[in-house]
């Protein structure tokens, strides 16, 4: 293993803390942990490949004189459609200013208006409170945090290392197994922090990067952790929709600055669906586009248009240089023509259930960022609250109480060399399932859902899960035992194991989303059902899953979820 800050001759297999993921949540967590602890950041690709690096619009904080955390709290709770945990939201908004101060102090170059930080207003925010760095805010934050991490002697980085499993001893998480440079190794730690981001790759249309395969939720669930509210997925209304182009996000801030939506005939339709038009909450605007397209076209791949021509040219140049550049790459001149857009899966409100300290239901296992369900977002996230959540909850880790065990644990021996595994004949099946999941999920658990279609999709995904379980490569991954490292002489074994591991995660996560969506017979926030189109007070509950049991949280009130849970099947 080649950790960034270690000479290659030193092989360490025991850290105080392992952080899985190098997005905003992972990097900031590592920086907030007490500096006497030895920390490993393990990330499955290069350092800067998570959603954080792609965040455009900005980060919310009620720091303007006319604003207040109370307004921010009310906006967040309103967007959350009855499922936010008020005490947790209060914690988020009241700690926003400190997190921003810390970023500014570290050198994040937010845009300024004179001496002051510039702020914009995004959909469903009552005040201008979104700080930004042009339209590449995530990049500005990640560059700064990465530089800090690289300069921290107590933090080691292992990139291109895919975490395969959590390592449990009794009911306690005490490390991970990971795949790196043709080896599977086991690394111990007193605490493991999941910061693996979202799961947008389960959908055919997503703004998320390739690494967003829901690994954290899948790993935690398979280890017995409680996962929560997985049916709530936010579909961003405006992703670039053009043949051979990625579903590149066109930030909400563009509509905040005055851009509007037009249909194919040039009609501005958003006000037909909500009195706030283009600035209605995300789920409302996404459904408006979806319904409008259903009404006006029958084409599956159809799109509407986002017209920026009412925004002054200098303003577009100043605020959205990256959008101008990306659109130009795909032949669109945003100054003279509207951008073809349609909704795409964007943000997963659900995740691994945690308390205010990031602690999951498994001792020793923490979750931070998009992979966690802290109670902040409820059924629908308020724009620009997610980067903030990553930072505010990572700060909580400064209080972590663990013993330092850094060094080499007894089991580090010479790697056992395994002959080339014969998985070649199975890869075709795995790839076929990998490619089929997103289309199935888009059509069955996308913007509009119904019992019949969900049940059919559950049957299909169950079939895939069973099929995968019979494959040798899946059995191999399932039966790995924490002992000596395993080395593969054939380089393609690593590639095959990686495809298999991510596909297993995707089918598990798809299964959990479908189960949760079929379970909730109402419409709320990011979960809309054709057959139950109304919000129901009977469903003022969280959906919890542990192993094969699906639960409702106890009676839910604005003051927070009752910890009592009822077993329902
Ligand atoms: C296009 C886009 C624009 C956005 N704009 C905004 C915005 O303006 N404001 C806002 O607040 N939010 C925005 N969001 C949402 C926000 O960016 C994310 O919610 C947030 O950045 C998530 O951070 P994270 O650290 O939890 O995950 P990520 O940044 O996604 O990082 C996850 C990390 O985990 C690693 N990883 C995953 N699985 C494994 C594994 N098995 N083993 C090892 N490593 C693993 C990944 O490689 C990656 O490094 C946007 C999201 C997207 C996609």
Coordinates of C-alpha atoms and ligand atoms in Angstrom, one line a residue:
X1 CA 0.0 0.0 0.0
X2 CA 1.4 3.4 -0.9
X3 CA 0.1 6.0 1.5
X4 CA 0.8 9.6 0.5
X5 CA 2.8 10.7 3.5
X6 CA 4.6 7.5 4.2
X7 CA 7.9 6.2 2.7
X8 CA 6.9 3.2 0.5
X9 CA 9.0 0.9 2.7
X10 CA 6.6 1.5 5.7
X11 CA 3.5 -0.6 5.6
X12 CA 0.9 0.5 8.1
X13 CA -2.3 -1.5 8.6
X14 CA -3.7 0.1 11.7
X15 CA -4.8 3.7 12.0
X16 CA -6.7 5.6 14.6
X17 CA -9.4 6.6 12.1
X18 CA -10.1 5.6 8.5
X19 CA -12.1 8.1 6.5
X20 CA -13.7 6.6 3.4
X21 CA -14.0 9.3 0.7
X22 CA -12.2 12.5 -0.3
X23 CA -15.1 14.8 -0.9
X24 CA -16.0 17.8 1.3
X25 CA -17.2 15.5 4.0
X26 CA -14.2 13.2 4.1
X27 CA -11.5 15.9 3.8
X28 CA -13.1 18.2 6.3
X29 CA -13.7 15.3 8.7
X30 CA -10.0 14.4 8.5
X31 CA -9.0 18.0 9.2
X32 CA -11.4 18.3 12.2
X33 CA -10.3 15.1 13.9
X34 CA -7.9 15.8 16.9
X35 CA -4.4 16.1 15.4
X36 CA -2.8 13.6 17.7
X37 CA -4.8 10.9 15.9
X38 CA -3.4 9.1 12.9
X39 CA -5.9 9.3 10.1
X40 CA -6.1 7.5 6.7
X41 CA -8.2 8.9 3.9
X42 CA -9.1 6.0 1.5
X43 CA -10.7 7.0 -1.8
X44 CA -11.6 4.8 -4.7
X45 CA -10.5 7.1 -7.6
X46 CA -8.3 10.1 -7.8
X47 CA -8.7 12.6 -4.9
X48 CA -11.0 15.1 -6.6
X49 CA -13.6 13.0 -8.3
X50 CA -16.6 13.2 -5.9
X51 CA -19.7 15.4 -6.2
X52 CA -18.2 18.0 -4.0
X53 CA -15.7 19.0 -6.7
X54 CA -18.7 19.5 -9.1
X55 CA -20.8 21.7 -6.8
X56 CA -21.7 24.9 -8.6
X57 CA -24.3 27.1 -7.0
X58 CA -22.7 27.5 -3.6
X59 CA -23.0 27.0 0.1
X60 CA -25.8 28.4 2.3
X61 CA -25.2 30.4 5.5
X62 CA -27.4 33.1 7.1
X63 CA -24.7 35.7 7.7
X64 CA -26.1 38.7 5.9
X65 CA -27.3 41.5 8.3
X66 CA -31.0 41.2 7.1
X67 CA -30.9 37.4 7.4
X68 CA -30.9 35.1 10.5
X69 CA -30.4 31.4 11.3
X70 CA -34.1 31.4 12.2
X71 CA -35.1 32.3 8.6
X72 CA -32.7 29.7 7.3
X73 CA -34.2 27.1 9.7
X74 CA -37.7 27.9 8.6
X75 CA -36.8 27.7 4.9
X76 CA -35.0 24.3 5.4
X77 CA -38.0 22.9 7.4
X78 CA -40.5 24.1 4.8
X79 CA -38.5 22.5 1.9
X80 CA -38.1 19.3 4.0
X81 CA -41.9 18.7 3.7
X82 CA -42.5 17.7 7.3
X83 CA -39.7 15.3 7.9
X84 CA -36.8 17.5 9.0
X85 CA -35.6 17.1 12.6
X86 CA -36.0 20.6 13.9
X87 CA -33.2 20.3 16.6
X88 CA -30.8 19.0 13.9
X89 CA -31.6 21.8 11.5
X90 CA -31.2 24.3 14.3
X91 CA -27.7 22.9 14.9
X92 CA -26.9 23.2 11.2
X93 CA -28.0 26.8 10.7
X94 CA -26.6 28.0 13.9
X95 CA -23.2 26.6 13.1
X96 CA -23.1 27.7 9.5
X97 CA -21.3 31.0 10.2
X98 CA -18.4 29.2 12.0
X99 CA -17.9 26.8 9.2
X100 CA -17.8 29.6 6.6
X101 CA -15.3 31.6 8.8
X102 CA -13.1 28.5 8.9
X103 CA -13.2 28.1 5.1
X104 CA -12.4 31.8 4.5
X105 CA -9.6 31.5 7.0
X106 CA -8.2 28.5 5.2
X107 CA -8.2 30.5 2.0
X108 CA -11.4 29.6 0.0
X109 CA -11.8 32.5 -2.4
X110 CA -15.6 33.2 -2.2
X111 CA -16.8 35.9 -4.5
X112 CA -17.0 39.4 -2.9
X113 CA -19.0 42.5 -3.3
X114 CA -16.6 45.2 -2.2
X115 CA -15.2 44.0 1.1
X116 CA -18.2 41.7 1.9
X117 CA -18.9 38.2 0.8
X118 CA -21.3 38.2 -2.1
X119 CA -24.5 36.2 -1.7
X120 CA -27.2 35.1 -4.0
X121 CA -30.7 33.8 -3.6
X122 CA -31.7 30.3 -4.7
X123 CA -35.0 28.6 -5.0
X124 CA -37.0 28.3 -1.7
X125 CA -34.6 30.5 0.2
X126 CA -36.3 33.6 1.7
X127 CA -33.1 35.6 1.7
X128 CA -29.9 35.9 -0.3
X129 CA -27.5 33.6 1.6
X130 CA -25.7 31.4 -0.9
X131 CA -22.0 32.1 -1.0
X132 CA -20.2 31.2 -4.2
X133 CA -17.0 31.2 -6.1
X134 CA -18.2 31.9 -9.6
X135 CA -20.0 28.6 -10.7
X136 CA -17.2 26.3 -9.4
X137 CA -17.7 26.7 -5.7
X138 CA -17.1 23.0 -5.0
X139 CA -13.8 23.1 -6.8
X140 CA -12.7 26.2 -4.8
X141 CA -13.5 24.4 -1.5
X142 CA -12.0 21.0 -2.5
X143 CA -8.8 22.6 -3.7
X144 CA -8.3 24.4 -0.4
X145 CA -9.2 21.4 1.7
X146 CA -7.0 19.0 -0.3
X147 CA -4.0 21.3 0.1
X148 CA -4.6 21.4 3.8
X149 CA -4.9 17.6 4.1
X150 CA -1.8 17.1 2.0
X151 CA 0.1 19.4 4.4
X152 CA -1.2 17.5 7.5
X153 CA 1.5 15.1 8.8
X154 CA -1.1 13.0 10.7
X155 CA -3.2 12.3 7.6
X156 CA -2.2 9.7 5.0
X157 CA -4.0 9.3 1.7
X158 CA -4.6 6.1 -0.2
X159 CA -6.2 6.8 -3.6
X160 CA -7.4 4.3 -6.2
X161 CA -8.4 2.1 -3.2
X162 CA -12.0 0.7 -3.2
X163 CA -13.4 -0.2 0.2
X164 CA -15.1 -3.6 -0.2
X165 CA -16.4 -4.4 3.3
X166 CA -16.6 -3.1 6.8
X167 CA -14.7 -5.2 9.2
X168 CA -16.8 -6.1 12.2
X169 CA -15.7 -7.6 15.5
X170 CA -18.8 -8.6 17.4
X171 CA -21.1 -5.6 16.8
X172 CA -18.2 -3.1 16.5
X173 CA -16.7 -1.7 13.4
X174 CA -12.9 -2.1 13.6
X175 CA -11.7 -1.4 10.1
X176 CA -12.2 -2.1 6.4
X177 CA -11.1 -4.4 3.6
X178 CA -10.0 -2.7 0.5
X179 CA -8.9 -3.4 -3.0
X180 CA -5.7 -1.6 -4.1
X181 CA -3.0 -2.3 -6.6
X182 CA -4.0 -6.0 -7.2
X183 CA -4.3 -6.7 -3.5
X184 CA -7.0 -7.0 -1.0
X185 CA -5.9 -5.8 2.4
X186 CA -7.5 -5.4 5.8
X187 CA -6.8 -2.1 7.6
X188 CA -7.8 -1.7 11.3
X189 CA -9.0 1.5 13.0
X190 CA -10.7 2.5 16.2
X191 CA -13.2 4.5 14.1
X192 CA -14.3 4.3 10.5
X193 CA -16.0 7.3 8.9
X194 CA -18.2 6.7 5.8
X195 CA -18.0 9.8 3.6
X196 CA -18.7 8.0 0.4
X197 CA -21.2 10.6 -1.1
X198 CA -24.4 9.8 -2.9
X199 CA -25.9 7.2 -5.2
X200 CA -27.0 9.0 -8.3
X201 CA -25.4 6.3 -10.5
X202 CA -28.4 4.0 -9.8
X203 CA -30.4 6.3 -12.2
X204 CA -29.9 6.6 -16.0
X205 CA -30.1 10.3 -15.8
X206 CA -27.9 11.8 -13.1
X207 CA -25.8 14.8 -12.4
X208 CA -23.6 12.7 -10.1
X209 CA -20.1 11.6 -11.0
X210 CA -19.2 7.9 -11.7
X211 CA -18.0 7.3 -8.1
X212 CA -21.5 8.0 -6.7
X213 CA -22.6 4.3 -6.6
X214 CA -24.1 4.4 -3.1
X215 CA -21.3 2.3 -1.6
X216 CA -21.5 3.7 1.9
X217 CA -25.2 2.9 2.3
X218 CA -24.7 -0.6 0.8
X219 CA -21.7 -1.4 3.1
X220 CA -23.4 -0.1 6.2
X221 CA -26.7 -1.9 5.4
X222 CA -25.0 -5.2 4.8
X223 CA -23.2 -4.8 8.1
X224 CA -26.5 -4.3 9.9
X225 CA -26.6 -0.5 10.3
X226 CA -30.0 1.3 10.2
X227 CA -30.5 3.2 7.0
X228 CA -33.2 5.8 6.7
X229 CA -35.5 7.6 4.2
X230 CA -34.0 6.0 1.1
X231 CA -37.0 6.7 -1.1
X232 CA -36.3 10.5 -1.0
X233 CA -34.2 11.3 -4.0
X234 CA -34.0 14.8 -5.3
X235 CA -34.3 15.3 -9.1
X236 CA -32.7 18.5 -10.2
X237 CA -34.9 20.2 -12.8
X238 CA -32.2 21.5 -15.1
X239 CA -29.5 19.1 -16.3
X240 CA -28.2 19.6 -19.8
X241 CA -30.0 17.2 -22.2
X242 CA -28.2 16.7 -25.4
X243 CA -27.2 13.6 -27.3
X244 CA -23.7 12.5 -26.4
X245 CA -23.4 15.1 -23.7
X246 CA -23.3 14.2 -19.9
X247 CA -26.2 15.4 -17.8
X248 CA -24.2 18.4 -16.7
X249 CA -26.0 20.4 -14.1
X250 CA -27.2 23.9 -14.9
X251 CA -27.3 25.4 -11.4
X252 CA -30.4 26.8 -9.8
X253 CA -28.6 30.0 -9.4
X254 CA -29.2 30.6 -13.1
X255 CA -32.9 30.7 -12.5
X256 CA -32.2 32.8 -9.3
X257 CA -30.5 35.3 -11.6
X258 CA -33.6 35.5 -13.8
X259 CA -33.4 32.7 -16.4
X260 CA -36.7 31.0 -17.3
X261 CA -38.1 27.8 -18.6
X262 CA -39.7 27.5 -22.1
X263 CA -41.3 24.5 -23.8
X264 CA -40.7 23.5 -27.4
X265 CA -43.2 26.1 -28.6
X266 CA -41.5 28.9 -26.6
X267 CA -44.2 29.0 -23.9
X268 CA -43.2 29.9 -20.3
X269 CA -45.0 27.1 -18.5
X270 CA -43.6 27.0 -14.9
X271 CA -46.3 29.4 -13.5
X272 CA -49.0 26.9 -14.7
X273 CA -47.8 24.5 -12.1
X274 CA -46.8 26.7 -9.1
X275 CA -47.2 30.4 -8.2
X276 CA -43.4 30.7 -7.7
X277 CA -42.8 29.6 -11.3
X278 CA -39.2 28.7 -11.9
X279 CA -38.2 29.4 -8.3
X280 CA -40.6 26.9 -6.7
X281 CA -38.9 24.1 -4.8
X282 CA -36.8 21.6 -6.8
X283 CA -39.3 18.7 -6.6
X284 CA -42.1 21.0 -7.8
X285 CA -40.1 22.3 -10.8
X286 CA -38.9 18.8 -11.7
X287 CA -42.4 17.5 -11.7
X288 CA -43.7 20.5 -13.6
X289 CA -41.2 19.7 -16.4
X290 CA -42.0 16.0 -16.2
X291 CA -45.8 16.6 -16.4
X292 CA -45.5 19.3 -19.0
X293 CA -43.4 17.0 -21.2
X294 CA -45.9 14.2 -20.7
X295 CA -48.8 16.5 -21.7
X296 CA -47.1 18.1 -24.7
X297 CA -44.8 15.4 -26.1
X298 CA -44.7 11.6 -26.0
X299 CA -41.0 11.4 -26.4
X300 CA -39.0 9.7 -23.7
X301 CA -35.9 11.7 -24.4
X302 CA -37.7 15.1 -24.6
X303 CA -36.5 18.3 -23.0
X304 CA -37.5 21.8 -22.3
X305 CA -35.3 24.9 -22.6
X306 CA -33.6 27.2 -20.1
X307 CA -33.4 30.7 -21.5
X308 CA -30.7 33.0 -20.0
X309 CA -31.2 35.9 -22.4
X310 CA -33.0 38.1 -19.9
X311 CA -29.8 38.1 -17.7
X312 CA -27.3 40.9 -18.6
X313 CA -24.3 39.6 -20.6
X314 CA -21.8 40.8 -18.0
X315 CA -23.7 39.1 -15.2
X316 CA -23.7 35.8 -17.1
X317 CA -20.0 36.2 -17.7
X318 CA -19.2 37.0 -14.1
X319 CA -21.5 34.3 -12.5
X320 CA -21.4 31.4 -14.9
X321 CA -18.1 31.1 -16.7
X322 CA -18.0 27.3 -16.4
X323 CA -21.6 26.8 -17.7
X324 CA -20.7 29.0 -20.7
X325 CA -17.7 26.9 -21.3
X326 CA -19.3 23.5 -21.0
X327 CA -22.3 24.5 -23.1
X328 CA -20.0 25.9 -25.8
X329 CA -18.2 22.5 -25.8
X330 CA -21.5 21.0 -26.8
X331 CA -22.4 23.6 -29.4
X332 CA -24.7 25.8 -27.3
X333 CA -24.1 29.6 -27.2
X334 CA -26.0 30.5 -24.0
X335 CA -26.0 34.2 -24.9
X336 CA -28.0 33.6 -28.0
X337 CA -30.0 30.4 -27.6
X338 CA -31.7 28.6 -24.7
X339 CA -30.1 25.5 -23.2
X340 CA -31.9 22.1 -23.7
X341 CA -32.6 20.8 -20.2
X342 CA -34.5 18.0 -18.3
X343 CA -34.6 16.7 -14.8
X344 CA -31.9 14.3 -13.6
X345 CA -31.3 12.4 -10.3
X346 CA -29.2 14.8 -8.2
X347 CA -29.2 14.4 -4.4
X348 CA -30.0 11.5 -2.0
X349 CA -31.7 12.8 1.1
X350 CA -31.8 9.4 2.7
X351 CA -28.7 7.6 3.9
X352 CA -27.1 5.9 6.9
X353 CA -29.0 7.1 10.0
X354 CA -26.8 9.1 12.4
X355 CA -27.0 11.1 15.5
X356 CA -25.7 14.7 15.9
X357 CA -22.2 13.3 16.4
X358 CA -22.3 11.4 13.1
X359 CA -22.5 8.1 15.0
X360 CA -24.4 5.3 13.2
X361 CA -26.2 2.4 14.9
X362 CA -22.9 0.4 14.7
X363 CA -20.3 1.3 17.4
X364 CA -17.2 2.6 15.8
X365 CA -18.9 3.5 12.5
X366 CA -19.7 7.1 11.6
X367 CA -21.2 8.7 8.5
X368 CA -20.9 12.3 7.3
X369 CA -22.1 14.1 4.2
X370 CA -24.4 12.8 1.5
X371 CA -24.1 9.2 2.7
X372 CA -25.5 10.1 6.1
X373 CA -29.1 10.8 7.1
X374 CA -28.8 13.3 9.9
X375 CA -32.3 14.6 9.8
X376 CA -31.4 17.9 8.2
X377 CA -33.0 17.5 4.8
X378 CA -36.2 15.7 5.6
X379 CA -38.0 14.7 2.4
X380 CA -36.4 17.4 0.3
X381 CA -33.1 19.2 0.5
X382 CA -33.0 23.0 0.4
X383 CA -30.5 24.0 -2.3
X384 CA -27.0 24.6 -1.1
X385 CA -27.5 23.0 2.3
X386 CA -25.5 19.9 1.5
X387 CA -22.0 21.3 1.4
X388 CA -22.9 23.1 4.6
X389 CA -24.0 19.8 6.2
X390 CA -20.7 18.1 5.2
X391 CA -18.8 20.8 7.1
X392 CA -21.0 21.4 10.1
X393 CA -21.2 17.6 10.9
X394 CA -17.6 17.0 10.2
X395 CA -16.8 19.6 12.9
X396 CA -18.5 17.3 15.4
X397 CA -15.7 14.8 15.0
X398 CA -13.3 17.1 16.8
X399 CA -14.9 15.7 20.0
X400 CA -14.4 12.1 19.1
X401 CA -13.2 10.0 22.0
X402 CA -11.0 7.1 20.9
X403 CA -7.8 5.4 21.9
X404 CA -4.8 5.7 19.6
X405 CA -3.6 2.3 18.3
X406 CA -1.6 3.5 15.3
X407 CA 1.0 1.1 14.0
X408 CA 1.2 -2.4 12.7
X409 CA -1.2 -5.0 14.0
X410 CA -0.2 -8.6 14.4
X411 CA -1.8 -9.9 11.2
X412 CA 0.4 -8.0 8.8
X413 CA 2.3 -10.8 7.0
X414 CA 3.5 -11.4 3.5
X415 CA 0.6 -11.2 1.1
X416 CA -0.9 -14.6 0.1
X417 CA -0.6 -14.9 -3.7
X418 CA -3.7 -16.2 -5.3
X419 CA -3.6 -17.7 -8.7
X420 CA -5.5 -15.9 -11.4
X421 CA -9.2 -16.2 -10.7
X422 CA -11.4 -17.5 -13.5
X423 CA -14.0 -14.8 -13.5
X424 CA -13.8 -13.8 -17.1
X425 CA -16.9 -15.8 -18.0
X426 CA -18.9 -14.0 -15.4
X427 CA -18.1 -10.4 -16.3
X428 CA -20.5 -10.3 -19.2
X429 CA -23.4 -11.1 -16.8
X430 CA -22.3 -8.5 -14.3
X431 CA -21.9 -5.8 -16.9
X432 CA -25.3 -6.5 -18.3
X433 CA -26.9 -6.1 -14.9
X434 CA -24.7 -3.0 -14.2
X435 CA -26.0 -1.4 -17.5
X436 CA -29.6 -2.4 -16.9
X437 CA -30.1 -1.1 -13.4
X438 CA -30.1 2.7 -14.2
X439 CA -32.7 2.4 -16.9
X440 CA -35.0 0.3 -14.7
X441 CA -34.6 2.6 -11.8
X442 CA -35.2 5.7 -13.9
X443 CA -38.5 4.3 -15.1
X444 CA -39.7 2.8 -11.9
X445 CA -38.3 4.9 -9.0
X446 CA -37.8 8.2 -10.8
X447 CA -39.8 11.4 -10.7
X448 CA -43.2 9.6 -10.6
X449 CA -43.7 6.2 -9.1
X450 CA -46.6 3.7 -8.6
X451 CA -47.1 0.5 -6.7
X452 CA -47.5 -1.7 -9.7
X453 CA -44.3 -0.5 -11.4
X454 CA -42.4 -0.5 -8.1
X455 CA -43.4 -4.1 -7.4
X456 CA -42.4 -5.2 -10.9
X457 CA -39.0 -3.5 -10.4
X458 CA -38.5 -5.1 -7.0
X459 CA -39.0 -8.5 -8.6
X460 CA -36.5 -7.7 -11.4
X461 CA -33.9 -6.4 -9.0
X462 CA -34.4 -9.4 -6.6
X463 CA -33.8 -11.6 -9.6
X464 CA -30.6 -9.8 -10.3
X465 CA -29.5 -10.0 -6.7
X466 CA -30.1 -13.7 -6.7
X467 CA -28.3 -14.2 -10.0
X468 CA -25.3 -12.2 -8.8
X469 CA -25.2 -14.1 -5.6
X470 CA -24.6 -17.4 -7.5
X471 CA -21.5 -16.0 -9.3
X472 CA -18.1 -17.1 -8.1
X473 CA -16.8 -13.5 -7.9
X474 CA -19.7 -12.5 -5.6
X475 CA -19.1 -15.5 -3.4
X476 CA -15.4 -14.7 -3.3
X477 CA -16.2 -11.1 -2.2
X478 CA -18.7 -12.3 0.4
X479 CA -16.5 -14.9 1.9
X480 CA -13.4 -12.8 2.3
X481 CA -11.9 -13.3 5.8
X482 CA -9.9 -10.8 7.7
X483 CA -6.5 -12.4 7.8
X484 CA -3.6 -12.0 5.4
X485 CA -3.5 -9.7 2.5
X486 CA -4.4 -11.4 -0.9
X487 CA -2.5 -10.6 -4.0
X488 CA -3.6 -11.2 -7.6
X489 CA -1.0 -11.7 -10.2
X490 CA -3.3 -10.9 -13.0
X491 CA -4.1 -7.1 -13.3
X492 CA -7.5 -7.7 -14.7
X493 CA -8.6 -9.5 -11.5
X494 CA -8.7 -6.1 -9.7
X495 CA -10.7 -4.6 -12.5
X496 CA -13.2 -7.5 -12.4
X497 CA -13.5 -7.4 -8.6
X498 CA -14.1 -3.6 -8.8
X499 CA -16.9 -4.0 -11.3
X500 CA -18.4 -6.8 -9.3
X501 CA -18.2 -4.9 -6.0
X502 CA -19.8 -1.7 -7.4
X503 CA -22.5 -3.7 -9.2
X504 CA -23.4 -5.5 -5.9
X505 CA -23.6 -2.2 -4.2
X506 CA -25.8 -0.7 -6.9
X507 CA -28.3 -3.7 -6.9
X508 CA -28.5 -3.5 -3.1
X509 CA -29.1 0.2 -3.1
X510 CA -31.7 -0.1 -5.9
X511 CA -33.5 -2.8 -3.9
X512 CA -33.5 -0.6 -0.8
X513 CA -34.8 2.5 -2.7
X514 CA -37.5 0.5 -4.4
X515 CA -38.6 -1.2 -1.1
X516 CA -38.8 2.1 0.7
X517 CA -40.7 3.8 -2.2
X518 CA -43.2 0.9 -2.3
X519 CA -43.6 1.1 1.5
X520 CA -44.5 4.8 1.6
X521 CA -48.0 5.1 0.2
X522 CA -48.1 8.9 -0.1
X523 CA -46.3 11.7 -1.9
X524 CA -43.9 13.9 -0.1
X525 CA -40.8 15.9 -1.1
X526 CA -38.6 13.8 -3.4
X527 CA -41.0 10.9 -3.4
X528 CA -44.0 11.3 -5.7
X529 CA -46.5 8.5 -6.3
X530 CA -49.1 8.7 -9.1
X531 CA -51.3 6.4 -7.1
X532 CA -51.0 8.4 -3.9
X533 CA -50.5 11.9 -5.1
X534 CA -51.2 13.7 -1.7
X535 CA -49.2 14.2 1.5
X536 CA -50.7 12.1 4.2
X537 CA -50.5 12.9 7.9
X538 CA -50.4 9.1 8.5
X539 CA -47.0 9.1 6.9
X540 CA -45.3 11.8 9.1
X541 CA -42.7 9.2 9.7
X542 CA -39.2 8.2 8.7
X543 CA -38.7 5.0 6.8
X544 CA -36.0 2.8 8.5
X545 CA -34.5 -0.4 7.2
X546 CA -32.2 -2.7 9.2
X547 CA -31.3 -6.0 7.5
X548 CA -34.5 -7.3 6.0
X549 CA -36.9 -5.3 8.3
X550 CA -38.5 -2.1 7.2
X551 CA -39.8 0.1 10.0
X552 CA -41.6 3.4 10.5
X553 CA -40.1 5.8 13.1
X554 CA -42.5 6.4 16.0
X555 CA -44.9 9.3 15.9
X556 CA -43.1 12.2 14.4
X557 CA -43.4 15.7 15.4
X558 CA -41.8 19.0 14.5
X559 CA -39.7 18.7 17.6
X560 CA -37.9 15.6 16.4
X561 CA -38.5 11.9 15.7
X562 CA -39.7 9.8 18.6
X563 CA -36.9 7.2 19.1
X564 CA -39.6 4.5 19.4
X565 CA -39.8 2.4 16.3
X566 CA -42.5 0.0 15.3
X567 CA -41.8 -3.2 13.5
X568 CA -44.1 -3.4 10.6
X569 CA -43.2 -6.4 8.6
Ligands
LIG1 C1 -23.3 18.6 -10.2 C2 -23.5 18.8 -8.8 C3 -23.7 20.1 -8.3 C4 -23.9 20.4 -6.9 N1 -24.0 21.6 -6.5 C5 -24.2 21.9 -5.1 C6 -24.1 23.2 -4.6 O1 -24.0 24.1 -5.3 N2 -24.3 23.3 -3.3 C7 -24.5 22.3 -2.4 O2 -24.6 22.5 -1.2 N3 -24.5 21.0 -2.9 C8 -24.3 20.8 -4.2 N4 -24.4 19.5 -4.7 C9 -24.4 18.4 -3.7 C10 -23.1 18.3 -3.0 O3 -22.0 18.5 -3.9 C11 -22.9 16.9 -2.4 O4 -24.0 16.5 -1.7 C12 -21.7 16.9 -1.5 O5 -20.6 17.5 -2.2 C13 -21.4 15.5 -1.1 O6 -20.1 15.5 -0.5 P1 -19.5 14.1 0.1 O7 -18.2 14.4 0.6 O8 -20.5 13.5 1.0 O9 -19.4 13.2 -1.2 P2 -18.5 13.3 -2.5 O10 -18.0 14.6 -2.7 O11 -19.3 12.7 -3.6 O12 -17.3 12.3 -2.2 C14 -17.5 10.9 -2.0 C15 -16.1 10.3 -2.0 O13 -16.2 8.9 -1.6 C16 -15.4 8.1 -2.4 N5 -15.9 6.8 -2.4 C17 -17.2 6.4 -2.7 N6 -17.3 5.0 -2.5 C18 -16.1 4.6 -2.1 C19 -15.5 3.3 -1.7 N7 -16.3 2.2 -1.7 N8 -14.2 3.2 -1.4 C20 -13.4 4.3 -1.4 N9 -13.9 5.6 -1.7 C21 -15.2 5.7 -2.0 C22 -15.5 8.8 -3.8 O14 -14.5 8.4 -4.6 C23 -15.4 10.3 -3.4 O15 -14.1 10.7 -3.1 C24 -24.1 19.2 -6.0 C25 -24.0 17.9 -6.5 C26 -23.7 17.7 -7.9 C27 -23.5 16.3 -8.4

